[in-house]
mmCIF file of C-alpha atoms in Angstrom:
data_model
loop_
_atom_site.group_PDB
_atom_site.id
_atom_site.type_symbol
_atom_site.label_atom_id
_atom_site.label_comp_id
_atom_site.label_asym_id
_atom_site.label_seq_id
_atom_site.Cartn_x
_atom_site.Cartn_y
_atom_site.Cartn_z
ATOM 1 C CA UNK A 19 0.054 0.140 0.074
ATOM 2 C CA UNK A 20 2.754 2.241 -0.416
ATOM 3 C CA UNK A 21 4.681 3.485 -3.185
ATOM 4 C CA UNK A 22 8.435 3.837 -4.182
ATOM 5 C CA UNK A 23 10.613 4.645 -0.947
ATOM 6 C CA UNK A 24 7.727 3.583 1.431
ATOM 7 C CA UNK A 25 5.869 6.817 0.745
ATOM 8 C CA UNK A 26 1.985 6.225 1.034
ATOM 9 C CA UNK A 27 0.190 6.620 -2.377
ATOM 10 C CA UNK A 28 -3.154 8.750 -2.453
ATOM 11 C CA UNK A 29 -4.841 5.373 -3.158
ATOM 12 C CA UNK A 30 -3.619 3.969 -0.150
ATOM 13 C CA UNK A 31 -4.503 6.829 1.982
ATOM 14 C CA UNK A 32 -8.028 6.988 0.787
ATOM 15 C CA UNK A 33 -8.212 3.112 1.163
ATOM 16 C CA UNK A 34 -7.088 3.676 4.587
ATOM 17 C CA UNK A 35 -9.704 6.407 5.515
ATOM 18 C CA UNK A 36 -12.267 4.200 4.056
ATOM 19 C CA UNK A 37 -11.512 1.436 6.233
ATOM 20 C CA UNK A 38 -11.721 3.778 9.095
ATOM 21 C CA UNK A 39 -14.958 5.007 8.295
ATOM 22 C CA UNK A 40 -16.469 1.536 7.749
ATOM 23 C CA UNK A 41 -14.836 0.582 10.997
ATOM 24 C CA UNK A 42 -16.614 3.813 12.812
ATOM 25 C CA UNK A 43 -20.045 2.667 10.793
ATOM 26 C CA UNK A 44 -19.443 -0.632 12.379
ATOM 27 C CA UNK A 45 -18.925 0.928 15.861
ATOM 28 C CA UNK A 46 -21.973 3.116 15.550
ATOM 29 C CA UNK A 47 -24.105 0.491 13.919
ATOM 30 C CA UNK A 48 -23.675 -1.493 16.743
ATOM 31 C CA UNK A 49 -24.681 1.391 19.315
ATOM 32 C CA UNK A 50 -27.573 2.211 16.944
ATOM 33 C CA UNK A 51 -28.964 -1.359 16.965
ATOM 34 C CA UNK A 52 -28.748 -1.454 20.615
ATOM 35 C CA UNK A 53 -30.682 1.744 20.902
ATOM 36 C CA UNK A 54 -33.417 0.948 18.595
ATOM 37 C CA UNK A 55 -33.887 -2.545 20.238
ATOM 38 C CA UNK A 56 -34.494 -0.684 23.243
ATOM 39 C CA UNK A 57 -36.322 2.512 22.611
ATOM 40 C CA UNK A 58 -37.352 2.586 18.598
ATOM 41 C CA UNK A 59 -40.879 1.428 18.939
ATOM 42 C CA UNK A 60 -41.758 3.108 22.146
ATOM 43 C CA UNK A 61 -43.110 6.467 20.755
ATOM 44 C CA UNK A 62 -45.487 5.163 18.628
ATOM 45 C CA UNK A 63 -47.779 2.191 17.826
ATOM 46 C CA UNK A 64 -48.158 3.129 13.957
ATOM 47 C CA UNK A 65 -45.578 0.296 12.370
ATOM 48 C CA UNK A 66 -45.023 2.731 9.477
ATOM 49 C CA UNK A 67 -43.793 5.669 11.989
ATOM 50 C CA UNK A 68 -41.778 3.250 13.702
ATOM 51 C CA UNK A 69 -39.757 2.099 10.354
ATOM 52 C CA UNK A 70 -39.780 5.672 9.140
ATOM 53 C CA UNK A 71 -38.256 6.841 12.461
ATOM 54 C CA UNK A 72 -35.629 3.669 12.841
ATOM 55 C CA UNK A 73 -34.275 4.231 9.250
ATOM 56 C CA UNK A 74 -33.673 7.870 9.583
ATOM 57 C CA UNK A 75 -31.872 7.359 13.134
ATOM 58 C CA UNK A 76 -29.716 4.596 11.864
ATOM 59 C CA UNK A 77 -28.557 6.483 8.494
ATOM 60 C CA UNK A 78 -27.362 9.480 10.872
ATOM 61 C CA UNK A 79 -26.123 7.225 13.259
ATOM 62 C CA UNK A 80 -23.824 5.430 10.884
ATOM 63 C CA UNK A 81 -23.001 8.673 9.178
ATOM 64 C CA UNK A 82 -21.681 9.951 12.507
ATOM 65 C CA UNK A 83 -19.864 6.587 13.181
ATOM 66 C CA UNK A 84 -18.157 7.220 9.664
ATOM 67 C CA UNK A 85 -16.914 10.642 10.362
ATOM 68 C CA UNK A 86 -15.632 9.327 13.887
ATOM 69 C CA UNK A 87 -14.035 6.488 12.320
ATOM 70 C CA UNK A 88 -12.008 8.906 10.084
ATOM 71 C CA UNK A 89 -11.182 11.344 12.842
ATOM 72 C CA UNK A 90 -9.501 8.219 14.736
ATOM 73 C CA UNK A 91 -7.515 7.164 11.778
ATOM 74 C CA UNK A 92 -6.118 10.648 11.500
ATOM 75 C CA UNK A 93 -5.567 10.697 15.084
ATOM 76 C CA UNK A 94 -3.448 7.568 15.234
ATOM 77 C CA UNK A 95 -1.678 8.482 11.866
ATOM 78 C CA UNK A 96 -2.660 6.988 8.569
ATOM 79 C CA UNK A 97 0.759 5.677 8.071
ATOM 80 C CA UNK A 98 0.164 3.298 10.741
ATOM 81 C CA UNK A 99 -3.185 2.110 9.479
ATOM 82 C CA UNK A 100 -1.673 1.503 6.023
ATOM 83 C CA UNK A 101 1.274 -0.529 7.374
ATOM 84 C CA UNK A 102 -0.775 -2.162 10.208
ATOM 85 C CA UNK A 103 -1.049 -6.086 10.483
ATOM 86 C CA UNK A 104 -4.341 -7.301 10.212
ATOM 87 C CA UNK A 105 -3.717 -9.237 13.297
ATOM 88 C CA UNK A 106 -3.737 -6.404 15.221
ATOM 89 C CA UNK A 107 -7.099 -6.304 16.605
ATOM 90 C CA UNK A 108 -6.433 -3.885 19.198
ATOM 91 C CA UNK A 109 -5.573 -0.900 16.776
ATOM 92 C CA UNK A 110 -8.585 -2.131 14.756
ATOM 93 C CA UNK A 111 -11.167 -2.383 17.993
ATOM 94 C CA UNK A 112 -10.217 1.045 18.929
ATOM 95 C CA UNK A 113 -11.243 2.876 15.675
ATOM 96 C CA UNK A 114 -14.569 0.774 15.964
ATOM 97 C CA UNK A 115 -14.561 1.922 19.591
ATOM 98 C CA UNK A 116 -14.461 5.659 18.140
ATOM 99 C CA UNK A 117 -17.582 5.240 16.145
ATOM 100 C CA UNK A 118 -19.391 3.713 18.931
ATOM 101 C CA UNK A 119 -18.783 6.878 20.899
ATOM 102 C CA UNK A 120 -19.786 9.056 17.726
ATOM 103 C CA UNK A 121 -20.463 12.507 18.712
ATOM 104 C CA UNK A 122 -18.585 12.514 21.812
ATOM 105 C CA UNK A 123 -15.553 11.358 20.219
ATOM 106 C CA UNK A 124 -15.820 14.062 17.111
ATOM 107 C CA UNK A 125 -16.205 16.814 19.702
ATOM 108 C CA UNK A 126 -13.182 15.612 21.696
ATOM 109 C CA UNK A 127 -11.097 15.330 18.835
ATOM 110 C CA UNK A 128 -12.145 18.737 17.291
ATOM 111 C CA UNK A 129 -11.152 20.249 20.529
ATOM 112 C CA UNK A 130 -7.839 18.916 20.029
ATOM 113 C CA UNK A 131 -7.383 19.987 16.479
ATOM 114 C CA UNK A 132 -9.118 23.179 16.699
ATOM 115 C CA UNK A 133 -8.677 24.729 20.330
ATOM 116 C CA UNK A 134 -11.659 26.350 21.789
ATOM 117 C CA UNK A 135 -14.288 24.523 19.766
ATOM 118 C CA UNK A 136 -15.509 22.470 23.038
ATOM 119 C CA UNK A 137 -18.742 23.902 24.208
ATOM 120 C CA UNK A 138 -17.960 25.693 27.378
ATOM 121 C CA UNK A 139 -19.974 24.921 30.369
ATOM 122 C CA UNK A 140 -22.367 27.822 30.607
ATOM 123 C CA UNK A 141 -23.041 29.247 33.965
ATOM 124 C CA UNK A 142 -26.476 29.879 34.952
ATOM 125 C CA UNK A 143 -27.442 33.472 34.435
ATOM 126 C CA UNK A 144 -27.016 35.662 37.333
ATOM 127 C CA UNK A 145 -30.119 36.141 39.414
ATOM 128 C CA UNK A 146 -31.008 39.741 39.218
ATOM 129 C CA UNK A 147 -31.127 40.891 42.792
ATOM 130 C CA UNK A 148 -33.390 43.742 43.134
ATOM 131 C CA UNK A 149 -31.744 46.897 44.052
ATOM 132 C CA UNK A 150 -32.180 47.834 47.674
ATOM 133 C CA UNK A 151 -34.938 50.845 47.961
ATOM 134 C CA UNK A 152 -33.328 54.433 49.081
ATOM 135 C CA UNK A 153 -33.707 54.712 52.770
ATOM 136 C CA UNK A 154 -35.988 57.316 53.115
ATOM 137 C CA UNK A 155 -35.758 59.272 56.776
ATOM 138 C CA UNK A 156 -38.947 58.763 58.930
ATOM 139 C CA UNK A 157 -41.329 61.687 58.701
ATOM 140 C CA UNK A 158 -40.816 64.212 61.689
ATOM 141 C CA UNK A 159 -43.332 63.752 64.342
ATOM 142 C CA UNK A 160 -46.059 66.196 64.465
ATOM 143 C CA UNK A 161 -44.798 69.141 66.637
ATOM 144 C CA UNK A 162 -47.721 70.892 68.771
ATOM 145 C CA UNK A 163 -45.469 72.498 71.431
ATOM 146 C CA UNK A 164 -47.700 70.151 74.177
ATOM 147 C CA UNK A 165 -44.363 68.902 75.903
ATOM 148 C CA UNK A 166 -42.973 72.232 76.158
ATOM 149 C CA UNK A 167 -45.980 73.795 77.434
ATOM 150 C CA UNK A 168 -46.252 71.019 80.020
ATOM 151 C CA UNK A 169 -42.954 71.702 81.288
ATOM 152 C CA UNK A 170 -43.291 75.276 81.301
ATOM 153 C CA UNK A 171 -46.430 75.118 83.162
ATOM 154 C CA UNK A 172 -44.746 72.798 85.948
ATOM 155 C CA UNK A 173 -42.361 75.240 86.322
ATOM 156 C CA UNK A 174 -44.124 78.356 86.361
ATOM 157 C CA UNK A 175 -47.426 77.534 87.736
ATOM 158 C CA UNK A 176 -46.999 74.081 89.503
ATOM 159 C CA UNK A 177 -50.340 74.485 91.300
ATOM 160 C CA UNK A 178 -52.138 74.097 87.929
ATOM 161 C CA UNK A 179 -53.010 70.544 86.741
ATOM 162 C CA UNK A 180 -51.005 70.687 83.357
ATOM 163 C CA UNK A 181 -52.244 67.199 82.587
ATOM 164 C CA UNK A 182 -55.617 68.121 82.435
ATOM 165 C CA UNK A 183 -55.003 71.577 80.822
ATOM 166 C CA UNK A 184 -52.312 71.049 78.330
ATOM 167 C CA UNK A 185 -54.576 69.126 75.758
ATOM 168 C CA UNK A 186 -57.188 72.000 75.893
ATOM 169 C CA UNK A 187 -54.932 74.723 75.590
ATOM 170 C CA UNK A 188 -52.905 73.281 72.565
ATOM 171 C CA UNK A 189 -56.272 72.816 70.824
ATOM 172 C CA UNK A 190 -57.173 76.337 71.419
ATOM 173 C CA UNK A 191 -53.729 77.721 70.651
ATOM 174 C CA UNK A 192 -53.961 75.995 67.381
ATOM 175 C CA UNK A 193 -57.755 76.977 66.353
ATOM 176 C CA UNK A 194 -57.248 80.642 66.995
ATOM 177 C CA UNK A 195 -53.348 81.113 65.502
ATOM 178 C CA UNK A 196 -51.382 81.297 68.984
ATOM 179 C CA UNK A 197 -48.626 80.340 66.586
ATOM 180 C CA UNK A 198 -45.307 81.031 68.303
ATOM 181 C CA UNK A 199 -43.609 81.290 71.917
ATOM 182 C CA UNK A 200 -44.638 84.902 72.641
ATOM 183 C CA UNK A 201 -48.446 84.539 71.803
ATOM 184 C CA UNK A 202 -48.772 81.297 73.831
ATOM 185 C CA UNK A 203 -46.419 83.107 76.637
ATOM 186 C CA UNK A 204 -48.910 86.344 76.884
ATOM 187 C CA UNK A 205 -52.228 84.373 76.566
ATOM 188 C CA UNK A 206 -50.786 82.431 79.669
ATOM 189 C CA UNK A 207 -49.703 85.658 81.703
ATOM 190 C CA UNK A 208 -53.433 86.699 81.618
ATOM 191 C CA UNK A 209 -54.900 83.345 82.221
ATOM 192 C CA UNK A 210 -52.865 82.694 85.262
ATOM 193 C CA UNK A 211 -54.388 86.240 86.740
ATOM 194 C CA UNK A 212 -57.429 85.835 85.516
ATOM 195 C CA UNK A 213 -58.130 82.355 86.644
ATOM 196 C CA UNK A 214 -55.749 82.146 89.161
ATOM 197 C CA UNK A 215 -52.520 80.482 89.583
ATOM 198 C CA UNK A 216 -54.148 77.183 89.392
ATOM 199 C CA UNK A 217 -56.347 77.892 86.676
ATOM 200 C CA UNK A 218 -59.347 76.633 88.894
ATOM 201 C CA UNK A 219 -61.309 80.058 88.945
ATOM 202 C CA UNK A 220 -63.231 79.591 85.600
ATOM 203 C CA UNK A 221 -66.695 80.452 86.965
ATOM 204 C CA UNK A 222 -67.168 83.855 88.536
ATOM 205 C CA UNK A 223 -67.679 84.025 92.195
ATOM 206 C CA UNK A 224 -70.297 86.121 93.047
ATOM 207 C CA UNK A 225 -69.777 85.954 96.754
ATOM 208 C CA UNK A 226 -69.594 89.695 97.835
ATOM 209 C CA UNK A 227 -69.920 91.062 101.255
ATOM 210 C CA UNK A 228 -72.168 94.115 101.529
ATOM 211 C CA UNK A 229 -68.859 96.554 101.805
ATOM 212 C CA UNK A 230 -67.092 94.938 98.804
ATOM 213 C CA UNK A 231 -70.421 95.358 96.591
ATOM 214 C CA UNK A 232 -70.481 99.109 97.648
ATOM 215 C CA UNK A 233 -67.010 99.494 96.320
ATOM 216 C CA UNK A 234 -67.371 97.766 93.314
ATOM 217 C CA UNK A 235 -70.813 99.008 92.356
ATOM 218 C CA UNK A 236 -71.420 102.290 94.431
ATOM 219 C CA UNK A 237 -74.138 103.539 92.096
ATOM 220 C CA UNK A 238 -76.167 100.334 92.590
ATOM 221 C CA UNK A 239 -75.507 100.073 96.151
ATOM 222 C CA UNK A 240 -74.761 103.538 98.029
ATOM 223 C CA UNK A 241 -74.528 101.721 101.504
ATOM 224 C CA UNK A 242 -73.886 98.332 102.513
ATOM 225 C CA UNK A 243 -77.516 98.081 104.082
ATOM 226 C CA UNK A 244 -78.686 98.455 100.278
ATOM 227 C CA UNK A 245 -76.506 95.603 99.392
ATOM 228 C CA UNK A 246 -77.249 93.303 102.153
ATOM 229 C CA UNK A 247 -80.145 91.330 100.966
ATOM 230 C CA UNK A 248 -78.631 90.837 97.270
ATOM 231 C CA UNK A 249 -75.328 89.528 98.661
ATOM 232 C CA UNK A 250 -77.242 86.625 100.314
ATOM 233 C CA UNK A 251 -78.232 85.384 97.144
ATOM 234 C CA UNK A 252 -75.854 85.074 94.129
ATOM 235 C CA UNK A 253 -78.368 84.368 91.623
ATOM 236 C CA UNK A 254 -80.257 87.570 92.626
ATOM 237 C CA UNK A 255 -77.213 89.247 92.949
ATOM 238 C CA UNK A 256 -76.152 88.676 89.328
ATOM 239 C CA UNK A 257 -79.478 89.008 87.984
ATOM 240 C CA UNK A 258 -79.467 92.705 89.695
ATOM 241 C CA UNK A 259 -75.929 93.770 89.206
ATOM 242 C CA UNK A 260 -75.753 92.662 85.221
ATOM 243 C CA UNK A 261 -79.396 93.522 84.242
ATOM 244 C CA UNK A 262 -79.702 95.766 80.982
ATOM 245 C CA UNK A 263 -75.619 95.466 80.247
ATOM 246 C CA UNK A 264 -73.916 93.877 77.679
ATOM 247 C CA UNK A 265 -76.728 92.700 75.740
ATOM 248 C CA UNK A 266 -78.697 91.244 79.023
ATOM 249 C CA UNK A 267 -82.306 91.938 79.875
ATOM 250 C CA UNK A 268 -83.538 93.135 82.995
ATOM 251 C CA UNK A 269 -83.306 91.788 86.388
ATOM 252 C CA UNK A 270 -86.557 89.513 85.796
ATOM 253 C CA UNK A 271 -84.988 87.935 82.552
ATOM 254 C CA UNK A 272 -82.252 85.752 84.585
ATOM 255 C CA UNK A 273 -79.575 86.816 82.185
ATOM 256 C CA UNK A 274 -77.533 88.221 84.644
ATOM 257 C CA UNK A 275 -76.810 85.024 86.518
ATOM 258 C CA UNK A 276 -77.001 82.876 83.122
ATOM 259 C CA UNK A 277 -74.286 85.081 81.314
ATOM 260 C CA UNK A 278 -72.045 85.331 84.494
ATOM 261 C CA UNK A 279 -68.254 85.349 83.829
ATOM 262 C CA UNK A 280 -66.875 82.088 82.586
ATOM 263 C CA UNK A 281 -63.553 81.218 80.924
ATOM 264 C CA UNK A 282 -59.729 81.652 81.230
ATOM 265 C CA UNK A 283 -60.746 85.293 80.665
ATOM 266 C CA UNK A 284 -64.124 85.559 81.956
ATOM 267 C CA UNK A 285 -66.957 86.233 79.194
ATOM 268 C CA UNK A 286 -69.878 88.017 80.835
ATOM 269 C CA UNK A 287 -73.163 89.063 79.361
ATOM 270 C CA UNK A 288 -75.140 87.621 76.548
ATOM 271 C CA UNK A 289 -73.573 89.703 73.636
ATOM 272 C CA UNK A 290 -70.337 88.293 74.411
ATOM 273 C CA UNK A 291 -71.402 84.494 74.810
ATOM 274 C CA UNK A 292 -73.354 85.063 71.577
ATOM 275 C CA UNK A 293 -70.068 86.157 69.651
ATOM 276 C CA UNK A 294 -67.854 83.460 70.893
ATOM 277 C CA UNK A 295 -70.743 80.985 70.369
ATOM 278 C CA UNK A 296 -71.015 82.044 66.710
ATOM 279 C CA UNK A 297 -67.355 81.560 66.274
ATOM 280 C CA UNK A 298 -67.530 78.047 67.661
ATOM 281 C CA UNK A 299 -71.155 77.145 66.437
ATOM 282 C CA UNK A 300 -73.175 77.196 69.428
ATOM 283 C CA UNK A 301 -75.854 79.229 70.791
ATOM 284 C CA UNK A 302 -75.307 81.644 73.642
ATOM 285 C CA UNK A 303 -76.737 79.374 76.269
ATOM 286 C CA UNK A 304 -74.553 76.288 74.977
ATOM 287 C CA UNK A 305 -71.564 78.538 74.944
ATOM 288 C CA UNK A 306 -72.042 79.762 78.359
ATOM 289 C CA UNK A 307 -72.218 75.931 79.352
ATOM 290 C CA UNK A 308 -69.248 74.893 77.439
ATOM 291 C CA UNK A 309 -67.127 77.607 78.871
ATOM 292 C CA UNK A 310 -67.224 75.817 82.423
ATOM 293 C CA UNK A 311 -65.129 72.860 80.751
ATOM 294 C CA UNK A 312 -61.426 73.009 80.515
ATOM 295 C CA UNK A 313 -61.720 73.049 76.709
ATOM 296 C CA UNK A 314 -64.334 75.386 76.493
ATOM 297 C CA UNK A 315 -62.451 77.847 79.291
ATOM 298 C CA UNK A 316 -59.149 77.594 76.779
ATOM 299 C CA UNK A 317 -61.171 78.290 73.627
ATOM 300 C CA UNK A 318 -62.970 81.281 75.223
ATOM 301 C CA UNK A 319 -59.661 82.627 76.513
ATOM 302 C CA UNK A 320 -57.894 82.383 73.486
ATOM 303 C CA UNK A 321 -61.011 83.760 71.538
ATOM 304 C CA UNK A 322 -61.241 86.581 73.483
ATOM 305 C CA UNK A 323 -57.723 87.571 73.267
ATOM 306 C CA UNK A 324 -57.585 87.038 69.327
ATOM 307 C CA UNK A 325 -60.610 88.820 68.801
ATOM 308 C CA UNK A 326 -59.528 91.856 70.681
ATOM 309 C CA UNK A 327 -56.382 92.616 68.635
ATOM 310 C CA UNK A 328 -53.972 90.852 71.060
ATOM 311 C CA UNK A 329 -51.885 88.953 68.937
ATOM 312 C CA UNK A 330 -49.851 91.674 67.323
ATOM 313 C CA UNK A 331 -49.578 92.951 70.874
ATOM 314 C CA UNK A 332 -48.117 89.707 71.715
ATOM 315 C CA UNK A 333 -45.931 89.717 69.161
ATOM 316 C CA UNK A 334 -44.316 93.202 69.964
ATOM 317 C CA UNK A 335 -44.456 91.824 73.328
ATOM 318 C CA UNK A 336 -46.268 94.761 74.606
ATOM 319 C CA UNK A 337 -48.207 92.908 77.596
ATOM 320 C CA UNK A 338 -49.637 96.271 79.175
ATOM 321 C CA UNK A 339 -51.387 96.775 76.059
ATOM 322 C CA UNK A 340 -52.916 93.219 76.237
ATOM 323 C CA UNK A 341 -53.834 93.701 80.039
ATOM 324 C CA UNK A 342 -55.619 96.995 79.230
ATOM 325 C CA UNK A 343 -57.980 94.910 76.692
ATOM 326 C CA UNK A 344 -58.547 92.429 79.092
ATOM 327 C CA UNK A 345 -58.869 94.473 82.309
ATOM 328 C CA UNK A 346 -59.406 98.127 81.226
ATOM 329 C CA UNK A 347 -58.302 101.092 82.861
ATOM 330 C CA UNK A 348 -57.944 99.112 85.997
ATOM 331 C CA UNK A 349 -54.826 97.220 85.039
ATOM 332 C CA UNK A 350 -55.111 94.967 87.831
ATOM 333 C CA UNK A 351 -52.273 92.655 88.689
ATOM 334 C CA UNK A 352 -50.105 94.383 85.476
ATOM 335 C CA UNK A 353 -46.894 93.560 87.101
ATOM 336 C CA UNK A 354 -47.806 90.095 87.881
ATOM 337 C CA UNK A 355 -49.341 89.675 84.569
ATOM 338 C CA UNK A 356 -45.792 90.907 82.811
ATOM 339 C CA UNK A 357 -44.132 88.345 85.148
ATOM 340 C CA UNK A 358 -45.822 85.342 84.368
ATOM 341 C CA UNK A 359 -45.609 86.153 80.609
ATOM 342 C CA UNK A 360 -41.869 86.794 80.927
ATOM 343 C CA UNK A 361 -41.428 83.265 82.886
ATOM 344 C CA UNK A 362 -43.591 81.678 80.274
ATOM 345 C CA UNK A 363 -41.772 82.969 77.146
ATOM 346 C CA UNK A 364 -38.138 82.041 78.650
ATOM 347 C CA UNK A 365 -39.451 78.490 79.683
ATOM 348 C CA UNK A 366 -41.208 77.896 76.080
ATOM 349 C CA UNK A 367 -37.992 78.717 74.364
ATOM 350 C CA UNK A 368 -35.867 76.604 76.591
ATOM 351 C CA UNK A 369 -38.045 73.763 75.685
ATOM 352 C CA UNK A 370 -38.357 74.367 72.086
ATOM 353 C CA UNK A 371 -42.086 74.505 72.078
ATOM 354 C CA UNK A 372 -42.338 76.429 68.738
ATOM 355 C CA UNK A 373 -40.316 79.201 66.723
ATOM 356 C CA UNK A 374 -40.388 82.453 67.933
#
């Protein structure tokens, strides 16, 4: 099978390749026959489909075996095959085995001949990790000044029940625009005089001695004896001294006692209760009863200051001007009102209630 000088001829090379291919066909044929025997007729119950499928599968397998055999011959060096001793059955069996392996042998051989042709094992695509949502700072807690007002009251007027009064005061401050430390402190300075340092005098005390009644209402009681019978009965006293003033009817109407002073700045008379009632949606009589509660007392006091132009005066820190609008020319306890107001504004600022 060699030419002159032992050089293989073209014919011998082709013959060797054919031999290798046939050995590969033999190996792959064995594999195909075994496979068809085990599974060739399992996918259909129709004989025609079974035969068609088996033939196509067999032809493809034999082609793969033929190619694998040729590649095996090339890998073993064709010259060795041309000169091989037919008795060397191990070499021939190896070529047939390459045909049996078939496609796997072809892939491995190509990866050697042409580096990089082996299919790389692909890693599964990375699982996308959802981005962390941006950190959002928590919303600030609503700041109504309740804590600062509580602390300020405990320092300035410890006799007052801060736990009972602060909710009512904060609600009233918000409704009537007492929106800064000065306005709140100026209001508290008036309240602590008008209703007392314990804020417990929210209904007018009509217990007068005859002598005191003569001092306050000299036109009505020229002598203590003239006041004596009225001072024995608070209802009769109020109906008499408040008759026909501030929108009240005569003494027989009962308006004097019905609309006596109430609240942290005591409203007095039908006219004032009517105006306050309109602001909160109540009748004068309902407003009067409401003012005997902590909430009503706080609301009526703040309404009075706001409706009488005291907020700008508080902003300007003119406490005396506020006192005049509350107490008139008498300016009773003006110094104490200034003292309470100054102490409250200092405490409120220290505790950070609201911006000044």
